DNA sequence: TTTGGCATGTAATCCGTTACATGATTAG
DNA sequence: CTAATCATGTAACGGATTACATGCCAAA
């Protein structure tokens, strides 16, 4: 029951980039796919243990640096399972949107509240849009020649187009709500 | 620990539209906010029981129709808590995106797989875009005069702009991946 | 009579965050 | 010396979906 676990596949995917510790996994996930995928230690370490038990990753305990480090690598079996998963169609599921939920029932409160929510959301989106655009420039410069570049580009372009649309939506909604507010104040 | 529960507020919000059974709640949620918010019975019934225990909703057992129906209404206390929640800024959190995850590691598989995923996603978005636009027309005709109309409109407009952006993204990605495929076949 | 809709709920399982707990190394 | 970073884990808690379980009523 429940949804199929996807954290293990995110881990296997990251391990195709090279062997890593759990700690490094968390960092690299944050740096690369962090805009649309996050993992916490509470997920990572137990998931790694299960993957190792299933033979999808192998563990090398690294003691040469004096400090204990558990370095994980993807195995042949792990790579095969990852590929099979990558080829399966992703199932769409409805993302809960708390901002929209608060807006939908906003007639219960003064218009100033939803207006503030949308303004905050807009500011946040503008800021993230800048980050995404900067990241896009760096990525093209540094990794533009890699075969995987098109796929990396796709995820950034998703963020860019999505955030642009979000900002436009905020502007349209704010215009309407301001109009509504002056209308009702009169 | 864990995130604040939001299902109870979705329920309270729906109950501002009138008293309802758990079954009706599920239906009306599906019909109205279903594009960005879903609730299953596994959430609804326990949540309703807790809301009643806390005095945020009141229960009237309806036996006049011979069949047992538990009709819930929002109480004054419930409405006050709903309003307080509606005024608080929604916390943004990163939505996991399985399509992007599969694309990000798509270099592990043949390009045909990610192309198929994006094509499916595009078809799905186009279909939902049609639905949203039809819904928008009906909404304006039927509820255009309500004070809450602007808020209902906002949620539909969100879907419309978001889906348009998504379709555009699919087209851009497909163009790139097709180019990549012919390049690599040569 | 059988299918579909109305209606209520529980159980299993996994998702996911936050807090707790511990300790070594490194840079300022 | 001390703060930040590296590093590994567990515990607690609640969120959320899916499947299971049950049964009535109405319409075809």
Short mmCIF file of C-alpha atoms (C1' of nucleotides) in Angstrom, two decimals:
data_model
loop_
_atom_site.label_atom_id
_atom_site.label_comp_id
_atom_site.label_asym_id
_atom_site.label_seq_id
_atom_site.Cartn_x
_atom_site.Cartn_y
_atom_site.Cartn_z
CA UNK A 1 0.00 0.00 0.00
CA UNK A 2 0.92 3.66 0.00
CA UNK A 3 2.89 5.12 -2.86
CA UNK A 4 5.98 3.46 -4.25
CA UNK A 5 9.08 4.72 -2.48
CA UNK A 6 11.00 7.13 -4.67
CA UNK A 7 13.79 8.15 -2.32
CA UNK A 8 15.76 4.97 -3.13
CA UNK A 9 15.72 5.87 -6.82
CA UNK A 10 16.82 9.42 -6.15
CA UNK A 11 19.72 7.94 -4.20
CA UNK A 12 20.59 5.44 -6.92
CA UNK A 13 20.45 8.23 -9.47
CA UNK A 14 22.85 10.41 -7.50
CA UNK A 15 25.21 7.48 -7.05
CA UNK A 16 25.55 7.20 -10.86
CA UNK A 17 27.51 10.45 -10.52
CA UNK A 18 30.04 8.66 -8.33
CA UNK A 19 30.52 6.95 -4.93
CA UNK A 20 29.44 9.07 -2.00
CA UNK A 21 28.74 9.10 1.72
CA UNK A 22 25.25 9.73 3.04
CA UNK A 23 26.31 13.19 4.03
CA UNK A 24 27.61 14.00 0.57
CA UNK A 25 24.43 12.60 -0.97
CA UNK A 26 22.38 15.08 0.96
CA UNK A 27 24.65 17.95 -0.15
CA UNK A 28 24.70 17.03 -3.81
CA UNK A 29 20.96 16.47 -3.89
CA UNK A 30 20.53 19.95 -2.44
CA UNK A 31 22.89 21.47 -5.00
CA UNK A 32 21.59 19.72 -8.10
CA UNK A 33 17.98 18.58 -7.88
CA UNK A 34 17.17 20.57 -4.73
CA UNK A 35 14.71 22.79 -6.60
CA UNK A 36 12.35 19.88 -7.13
CA UNK A 37 13.58 17.10 -4.87
CA UNK A 38 14.78 17.02 -1.28
CA UNK A 39 15.90 14.30 1.06
CA UNK A 40 16.50 14.51 4.80
CA UNK A 41 18.91 12.41 6.83
CA UNK A 42 15.94 10.72 8.40
CA UNK A 43 15.18 9.32 4.95
CA UNK A 44 18.67 8.88 3.58
CA UNK A 45 20.39 6.71 6.15
CA UNK A 46 17.63 4.12 6.58
CA UNK A 47 17.12 4.04 2.80
CA UNK A 48 20.84 3.44 2.23
CA UNK A 49 20.79 0.58 4.71
CA UNK A 50 17.86 -1.01 2.90
CA UNK A 51 19.51 -0.53 -0.49
CA UNK A 52 22.63 -2.23 0.79
CA UNK A 53 20.65 -5.10 2.26
CA UNK A 54 19.06 -5.57 -1.16
CA UNK A 55 22.39 -5.47 -2.96
CA UNK A 56 21.55 -2.32 -4.95
CA UNK A 57 24.44 -0.39 -3.45
CA UNK A 58 27.71 -1.56 -1.97
CA UNK A 59 29.37 -0.12 1.10
CA UNK A 60 33.04 0.53 1.64
CA UNK A 61 34.00 1.62 5.12
CA UNK A 62 36.69 4.19 4.72
CA UNK A 63 38.97 4.40 7.74
CA UNK A 64 42.12 5.68 6.06
CA UNK A 65 41.26 9.28 6.80
CA UNK A 66 41.05 8.29 10.49
CA UNK A 67 37.40 9.27 10.55
CA UNK A 68 34.80 6.63 9.78
CA UNK A 69 33.13 7.29 6.43
CA UNK A 70 30.60 4.98 4.81
CA UNK A 71 31.13 5.36 1.09
CA UNK A 72 28.33 3.92 -1.04
CA UNK A 73 28.51 2.88 -4.69
CA UNK A 74 25.78 1.76 -7.03
CA UNK A 75 26.02 -1.92 -8.03
CA UNK A 76 25.16 -3.53 -11.36
CA UNK A 77 21.90 -4.72 -9.88
CA UNK A 78 21.19 -1.22 -8.57
CA UNK A 79 21.86 0.32 -11.97
CA UNK A 80 19.55 -2.19 -13.63
CA UNK A 81 16.72 -1.37 -11.21
CA UNK A 82 17.32 2.34 -11.65
CA UNK A 83 17.07 2.00 -15.45
CA UNK A 84 13.89 0.00 -15.22
CA UNK A 85 12.40 2.69 -12.99
CA UNK A 86 13.55 5.52 -15.25
CA UNK A 87 11.76 3.93 -18.18
CA UNK A 88 8.43 3.59 -16.42
CA UNK A 89 5.98 6.46 -16.95
CA UNK A 90 5.83 8.72 -13.91
CA UNK A 91 2.41 8.73 -12.31
CA UNK A 92 0.88 12.18 -12.09
CA UNK A 93 -0.59 13.09 -8.78
CA UNK A 94 -2.25 16.29 -7.58
CA UNK A 95 0.15 18.53 -5.70
CA UNK A 96 -1.41 20.19 -2.72
CA UNK A 97 -1.18 23.96 -2.96
CA UNK A 98 -1.65 25.69 0.34
CA UNK A 99 -1.61 29.20 -1.16
CA UNK A 100 -4.50 28.32 -3.46
CA UNK A 101 -6.38 26.71 -0.59
CA UNK A 102 -6.08 29.86 1.52
CA UNK A 103 -7.15 31.98 -1.43
CA UNK A 104 -10.14 29.78 -2.17
CA UNK A 105 -11.63 30.41 1.26
CA UNK A 106 -10.34 33.98 1.53
CA UNK A 107 -13.86 35.38 1.54
CA UNK A 108 -13.89 34.40 5.23
CA UNK A 109 -11.26 37.06 6.01
CA UNK A 110 -10.41 40.63 5.05
CA UNK A 111 -8.93 40.99 1.53
CA UNK A 112 -5.67 42.32 2.97
CA UNK A 113 -4.68 38.84 4.13
CA UNK A 114 -4.80 37.07 0.75
CA UNK A 115 -3.21 40.10 -0.90
CA UNK A 116 -0.28 39.82 1.49
CA UNK A 117 0.05 36.10 0.77
CA UNK A 118 0.20 36.67 -2.98
CA UNK A 119 2.68 39.52 -2.60
CA UNK A 120 4.97 37.31 -0.53
CA UNK A 121 4.67 34.50 -3.00
CA UNK A 122 5.54 36.87 -5.82
CA UNK A 123 8.63 38.16 -4.05
CA UNK A 124 9.76 34.62 -3.37
CA UNK A 125 9.23 33.60 -6.99
CA UNK A 126 11.15 36.60 -8.32
CA UNK A 127 14.07 35.76 -6.11
CA UNK A 128 14.11 32.12 -7.12
CA UNK A 129 13.79 33.12 -10.76
CA UNK A 130 17.02 35.07 -10.45
CA UNK A 131 18.76 32.09 -8.88
CA UNK A 132 17.56 29.75 -11.61
CA UNK A 133 18.73 32.09 -14.36
CA UNK A 134 22.17 32.47 -12.81
CA UNK A 135 22.41 28.73 -12.38
CA UNK A 136 21.47 28.27 -16.02
CA UNK A 137 24.34 30.47 -17.17
CA UNK A 138 26.89 28.66 -14.98
CA UNK A 139 25.59 25.28 -16.05
CA UNK A 140 25.91 26.03 -19.74
CA UNK A 141 29.44 27.32 -19.25
CA UNK A 142 30.62 24.41 -17.09
CA UNK A 143 28.71 21.39 -18.32
CA UNK A 144 27.44 22.45 -21.74
CA UNK A 145 29.49 19.75 -23.47
CA UNK A 146 28.25 16.80 -21.43
CA UNK A 147 25.82 14.34 -23.03
CA UNK A 148 23.54 14.76 -20.01
CA UNK A 149 23.47 18.54 -20.39
CA UNK A 150 20.11 18.61 -22.18
CA UNK A 151 18.53 16.83 -19.24
CA UNK A 152 20.03 19.20 -16.70
CA UNK A 153 18.92 22.11 -18.83
CA UNK A 154 15.37 20.73 -18.92
CA UNK A 155 15.01 20.88 -15.15
CA UNK A 156 16.23 24.48 -14.99
CA UNK A 157 14.05 25.53 -17.90
CA UNK A 158 11.10 23.98 -16.07
CA UNK A 159 11.80 26.20 -13.10
CA UNK A 160 12.24 29.27 -15.26
CA UNK A 161 9.02 28.90 -17.23
CA UNK A 162 7.07 27.86 -14.15
CA UNK A 163 8.27 30.79 -12.09
CA UNK A 164 7.62 33.27 -14.89
CA UNK A 165 4.06 32.00 -15.11
CA UNK A 166 3.73 32.21 -11.35
CA UNK A 167 4.84 35.85 -11.27
CA UNK A 168 2.41 36.69 -14.05
CA UNK A 169 -0.38 34.99 -12.09
CA UNK A 170 0.48 36.95 -8.96
CA UNK A 171 0.30 40.20 -10.91
CA UNK A 172 -3.09 39.36 -12.40
CA UNK A 173 -4.51 38.30 -9.04
CA UNK A 174 -3.15 41.34 -7.23
CA UNK A 175 -4.69 43.65 -9.84
CA UNK A 176 -8.08 41.99 -9.34
CA UNK A 177 -7.90 41.97 -5.57
CA UNK A 178 -6.86 45.61 -5.37
CA UNK A 179 -9.81 46.50 -7.57
CA UNK A 180 -12.10 44.43 -5.37
CA UNK A 181 -10.79 46.12 -2.25
CA UNK A 182 -11.38 49.68 -3.48
CA UNK A 183 -14.79 48.59 -4.81
CA UNK A 184 -15.80 47.28 -1.39
CA UNK A 185 -14.31 50.16 0.56
CA UNK A 186 -16.53 52.55 -1.35
CA UNK B 1 7.27 17.53 14.99
CA UNK B 2 6.22 16.93 11.40
CA UNK B 3 4.28 19.48 9.40
CA UNK B 4 1.14 21.17 10.66
CA UNK B 5 -1.94 19.28 9.60
CA UNK B 6 -3.79 21.04 6.78
CA UNK B 7 -6.56 18.58 6.08
CA UNK B 8 -8.62 19.89 9.02
CA UNK B 9 -8.54 23.38 7.55
CA UNK B 10 -9.56 22.17 4.13
CA UNK B 11 -12.50 20.48 5.84
CA UNK B 12 -13.42 23.58 7.85
CA UNK B 13 -13.21 25.64 4.69
CA UNK B 14 -15.57 23.36 2.80
CA UNK B 15 -18.00 23.39 5.71
CA UNK B 16 -18.32 27.18 5.37
CA UNK B 17 -20.23 26.32 2.19
CA UNK B 18 -22.79 24.43 4.26
CA UNK B 19 -23.32 21.34 6.46
CA UNK B 20 -22.21 18.09 4.87
CA UNK B 21 -21.50 14.41 5.46
CA UNK B 22 -17.99 13.02 5.12
CA UNK B 23 -18.97 11.49 1.82
CA UNK B 24 -20.29 14.78 0.46
CA UNK B 25 -17.15 16.55 1.66
CA UNK B 26 -15.04 14.25 -0.44
CA UNK B 27 -17.25 14.88 -3.48
CA UNK B 28 -17.33 18.65 -3.17
CA UNK B 29 -13.60 18.82 -2.55
CA UNK B 30 -13.10 16.83 -5.74
CA UNK B 31 -15.43 19.13 -7.70
CA UNK B 32 -14.14 22.47 -6.46
CA UNK B 33 -10.55 22.42 -5.22
CA UNK B 34 -9.72 19.01 -6.66
CA UNK B 35 -7.21 20.47 -9.09
CA UNK B 36 -4.88 21.44 -6.28
CA UNK B 37 -6.18 19.66 -3.20
CA UNK B 38 -7.41 16.15 -2.54
CA UNK B 39 -8.58 14.32 0.51
CA UNK B 40 -9.14 10.60 0.90
CA UNK B 41 -11.58 8.91 3.24
CA UNK B 42 -8.62 7.66 5.23
CA UNK B 43 -7.93 11.30 6.11
CA UNK B 44 -11.45 12.66 6.19
CA UNK B 45 -13.19 10.45 8.72
CA UNK B 46 -10.49 10.45 11.40
CA UNK B 47 -10.00 14.21 10.89
CA UNK B 48 -13.73 14.84 11.29
CA UNK B 49 -13.75 12.83 14.51
CA UNK B 50 -10.86 14.90 15.88
CA UNK B 51 -12.49 18.16 14.80
CA UNK B 52 -15.66 17.16 16.60
CA UNK B 53 -13.73 16.19 19.72
CA UNK B 54 -12.15 19.64 19.67
CA UNK B 55 -15.48 21.40 19.18
CA UNK B 56 -14.55 22.86 15.79
CA UNK B 57 -17.41 21.06 14.07
CA UNK B 58 -20.70 19.77 15.37
CA UNK B 59 -22.30 16.49 14.44
CA UNK B 60 -25.96 15.81 13.81
CA UNK B 61 -26.86 12.19 13.28
CA UNK B 62 -29.52 12.13 10.62
CA UNK B 63 -31.75 9.06 10.83
CA UNK B 64 -34.90 10.46 9.27
CA UNK B 65 -33.97 9.12 5.85
CA UNK B 66 -33.71 5.67 7.49
CA UNK B 67 -30.09 5.52 6.51
CA UNK B 68 -27.49 6.74 9.01
CA UNK B 69 -25.88 9.98 7.87
CA UNK B 70 -23.43 11.98 9.95
CA UNK B 71 -23.97 15.60 8.99
CA UNK B 72 -21.20 17.97 10.12
CA UNK B 73 -21.40 21.76 10.55
CA UNK B 74 -18.68 24.26 11.34
CA UNK B 75 -18.98 25.84 14.79
CA UNK B 76 -18.15 29.39 15.86
CA UNK B 77 -14.92 28.12 17.35
CA UNK B 78 -14.13 26.27 14.15
CA UNK B 79 -14.74 29.37 12.05
CA UNK B 80 -12.47 31.40 14.31
CA UNK B 81 -9.66 28.88 13.96
CA UNK B 82 -10.16 28.72 10.21
CA UNK B 83 -9.88 32.50 9.94
CA UNK B 84 -6.72 32.59 12.03
CA UNK B 85 -5.20 29.96 9.77
CA UNK B 86 -6.28 31.73 6.58
CA UNK B 87 -4.46 34.86 7.72
CA UNK B 88 -1.16 33.13 8.42
CA UNK B 89 1.36 33.13 5.56
CA UNK B 90 1.51 29.77 3.84
CA UNK B 91 4.91 28.12 4.18
CA UNK B 92 6.51 27.28 0.88
CA UNK B 93 7.99 23.85 0.56
CA UNK B 94 9.68 22.09 -2.31
CA UNK B 95 7.28 19.91 -4.25
CA UNK B 96 8.78 16.66 -5.41
CA UNK B 97 8.60 16.30 -9.16
CA UNK B 98 9.01 12.75 -10.36
CA UNK B 99 9.05 13.66 -14.05
CA UNK B 100 11.98 16.02 -13.52
CA UNK B 101 13.77 13.41 -11.43
CA UNK B 102 13.44 10.83 -14.20
CA UNK B 103 14.60 13.38 -16.75
CA UNK B 104 17.58 14.40 -14.66
CA UNK B 105 19.01 10.88 -14.72
CA UNK B 106 17.75 10.06 -18.21
CA UNK B 107 21.28 9.74 -19.53
CA UNK B 108 21.21 6.27 -17.99
CA UNK B 109 18.60 5.12 -20.52
CA UNK B 110 17.83 5.49 -24.21
CA UNK B 111 16.43 8.94 -25.16
CA UNK B 112 13.17 7.37 -26.30
CA UNK B 113 12.11 6.82 -22.68
CA UNK B 114 12.29 10.45 -21.48
CA UNK B 115 10.77 11.61 -24.77
CA UNK B 116 7.79 9.36 -24.17
CA UNK B 117 7.42 10.68 -20.61
CA UNK B 118 7.38 14.30 -21.78
CA UNK B 119 4.94 13.51 -24.58
CA UNK B 120 2.57 11.87 -22.12
CA UNK B 121 2.88 14.76 -19.76
CA UNK B 122 2.12 17.17 -22.57
CA UNK B 123 -0.98 15.28 -23.63
CA UNK B 124 -2.20 15.22 -20.05
CA UNK B 125 -1.60 18.95 -19.63
CA UNK B 126 -3.43 19.82 -22.86
CA UNK B 127 -6.42 17.81 -21.74
CA UNK B 128 -6.51 19.40 -18.32
CA UNK B 129 -6.08 22.83 -19.89
CA UNK B 130 -9.28 22.25 -21.84
CA UNK B 131 -11.11 21.23 -18.70
CA UNK B 132 -9.90 24.28 -16.81
CA UNK B 133 -10.96 26.64 -19.58
CA UNK B 134 -14.42 25.09 -19.80
CA UNK B 135 -14.76 25.29 -16.05
CA UNK B 136 -13.76 28.94 -16.16
CA UNK B 137 -16.55 29.76 -18.58
CA UNK B 138 -19.18 27.94 -16.50
CA UNK B 139 -17.93 29.52 -13.32
CA UNK B 140 -18.14 33.05 -14.67
CA UNK B 141 -21.67 32.42 -15.94
CA UNK B 142 -22.96 30.77 -12.75
CA UNK B 143 -21.08 32.43 -9.92
CA UNK B 144 -19.73 35.62 -11.49
CA UNK B 145 -21.80 37.78 -9.16
CA UNK B 146 -20.66 36.22 -5.87
CA UNK B 147 -18.24 38.16 -3.65
CA UNK B 148 -16.02 35.06 -3.53
CA UNK B 149 -15.85 34.85 -7.31
CA UNK B 150 -12.46 36.57 -7.59
CA UNK B 151 -10.98 33.92 -5.33
CA UNK B 152 -12.47 31.06 -7.30
CA UNK B 153 -11.25 32.69 -10.48
CA UNK B 154 -7.74 32.93 -9.05
CA UNK B 155 -7.44 29.19 -8.59
CA UNK B 156 -8.59 28.46 -12.12
CA UNK B 157 -6.33 31.11 -13.58
CA UNK B 158 -3.46 29.51 -11.70
CA UNK B 159 -4.17 26.23 -13.41
CA UNK B 160 -4.51 27.88 -16.79
CA UNK B 161 -1.24 29.82 -16.67
CA UNK B 162 0.61 26.92 -15.10
CA UNK B 163 -0.58 24.42 -17.67
CA UNK B 164 0.19 26.76 -20.56
CA UNK B 165 3.73 27.11 -19.24
CA UNK B 166 3.96 23.35 -18.84
CA UNK B 167 2.92 22.71 -22.44
CA UNK B 168 5.45 25.26 -23.66
CA UNK B 169 8.13 23.54 -21.61
CA UNK B 170 7.24 20.14 -23.05
CA UNK B 171 7.53 21.55 -26.57
CA UNK B 172 10.93 23.07 -25.90
CA UNK B 173 12.25 19.91 -24.27
CA UNK B 174 10.89 17.66 -27.01
CA UNK B 175 12.53 19.82 -29.68
CA UNK B 176 15.87 19.51 -27.90
CA UNK B 177 15.61 15.81 -27.27
CA UNK B 178 14.60 15.03 -30.84
CA UNK B 179 17.61 17.01 -32.04
CA UNK B 180 19.80 15.12 -29.60
CA UNK B 181 18.44 11.80 -30.81
CA UNK B 182 19.12 12.41 -34.48
CA UNK B 183 22.55 13.81 -33.58
CA UNK B 184 23.44 10.63 -31.69
CA UNK B 185 21.93 8.26 -34.23
CA UNK B 186 24.23 9.70 -36.88
"C1'" DT C 1 -31.14 -9.14 -9.92
"C1'" DT C 2 -27.22 -6.84 -10.34
"C1'" DT C 3 -24.76 -2.67 -10.82
"C1'" DG C 4 -23.66 1.71 -9.16
"C1'" DG C 5 -23.89 5.22 -5.87
"C1'" DC C 6 -24.30 6.51 -0.91
"C1'" DA C 7 -22.12 6.02 3.42
"C1'" DT C 8 -18.74 5.01 7.22
"C1'" DG C 9 -14.90 3.50 8.82
"C1'" DT C 10 -10.10 0.71 9.91
"C1'" DA C 11 -5.47 -1.24 8.82
"C1'" DA C 12 -1.22 -1.27 6.65
"C1'" DT C 13 2.36 1.03 4.94
"C1'" DC C 14 5.12 4.48 3.63
"C1'" DC C 15 6.35 9.53 3.38
"C1'" DG C 16 8.78 13.16 5.51
"C1'" DT C 17 10.34 16.41 9.05
"C1'" DT C 18 12.27 17.61 13.32
"C1'" DA C 19 14.62 16.67 17.29
"C1'" DC C 20 17.81 14.12 19.68
"C1'" DA C 21 22.35 12.07 20.34
"C1'" DT C 22 27.18 11.71 19.46
"C1'" DG C 23 31.71 12.80 18.13
"C1'" DA C 24 35.84 14.08 15.04
"C1'" DT C 25 38.20 17.53 12.29
"C1'" DT C 26 39.28 21.99 10.52
"C1'" DA C 27 39.55 26.87 10.01
"C1'" DG C 28 39.67 31.27 12.09
"C1'" DC D 1 39.81 28.02 21.90
"C1'" DT D 2 35.69 27.82 19.61
"C1'" DA D 3 32.60 27.73 15.98
"C1'" DA D 4 31.49 25.53 11.73
"C1'" DT D 5 31.54 21.59 9.05
"C1'" DC D 6 31.89 16.64 8.39
"C1'" DA D 7 29.68 12.47 9.60
"C1'" DT D 8 26.27 8.85 11.18
"C1'" DG D 9 22.57 7.49 12.93
"C1'" DT D 10 17.73 6.85 15.89
"C1'" DA D 11 13.20 8.22 17.78
"C1'" DA D 12 8.97 10.37 17.64
"C1'" DC D 13 5.35 12.06 15.40
"C1'" DG D 14 2.08 13.04 12.25
"C1'" DG D 15 0.85 13.31 7.11
"C1'" DA D 16 -1.16 10.75 3.32
"C1'" DT D 17 -2.57 7.02 0.22
"C1'" DT D 18 -4.41 2.58 -0.76
"C1'" DA D 19 -6.67 -1.41 0.26
"C1'" DC D 20 -9.83 -3.69 2.89
"C1'" DA D 21 -14.34 -4.32 5.03
"C1'" DT D 22 -19.19 -3.61 5.36
"C1'" DG D 23 -23.82 -2.67 4.08
"C1'" DC D 24 -27.98 0.01 2.42
"C1'" DC D 25 -30.74 1.88 -1.32
"C1'" DA D 26 -32.29 2.92 -5.93
"C1'" DA D 27 -32.47 2.31 -10.64
"C1'" DA D 28 -32.04 -0.36 -14.80
#
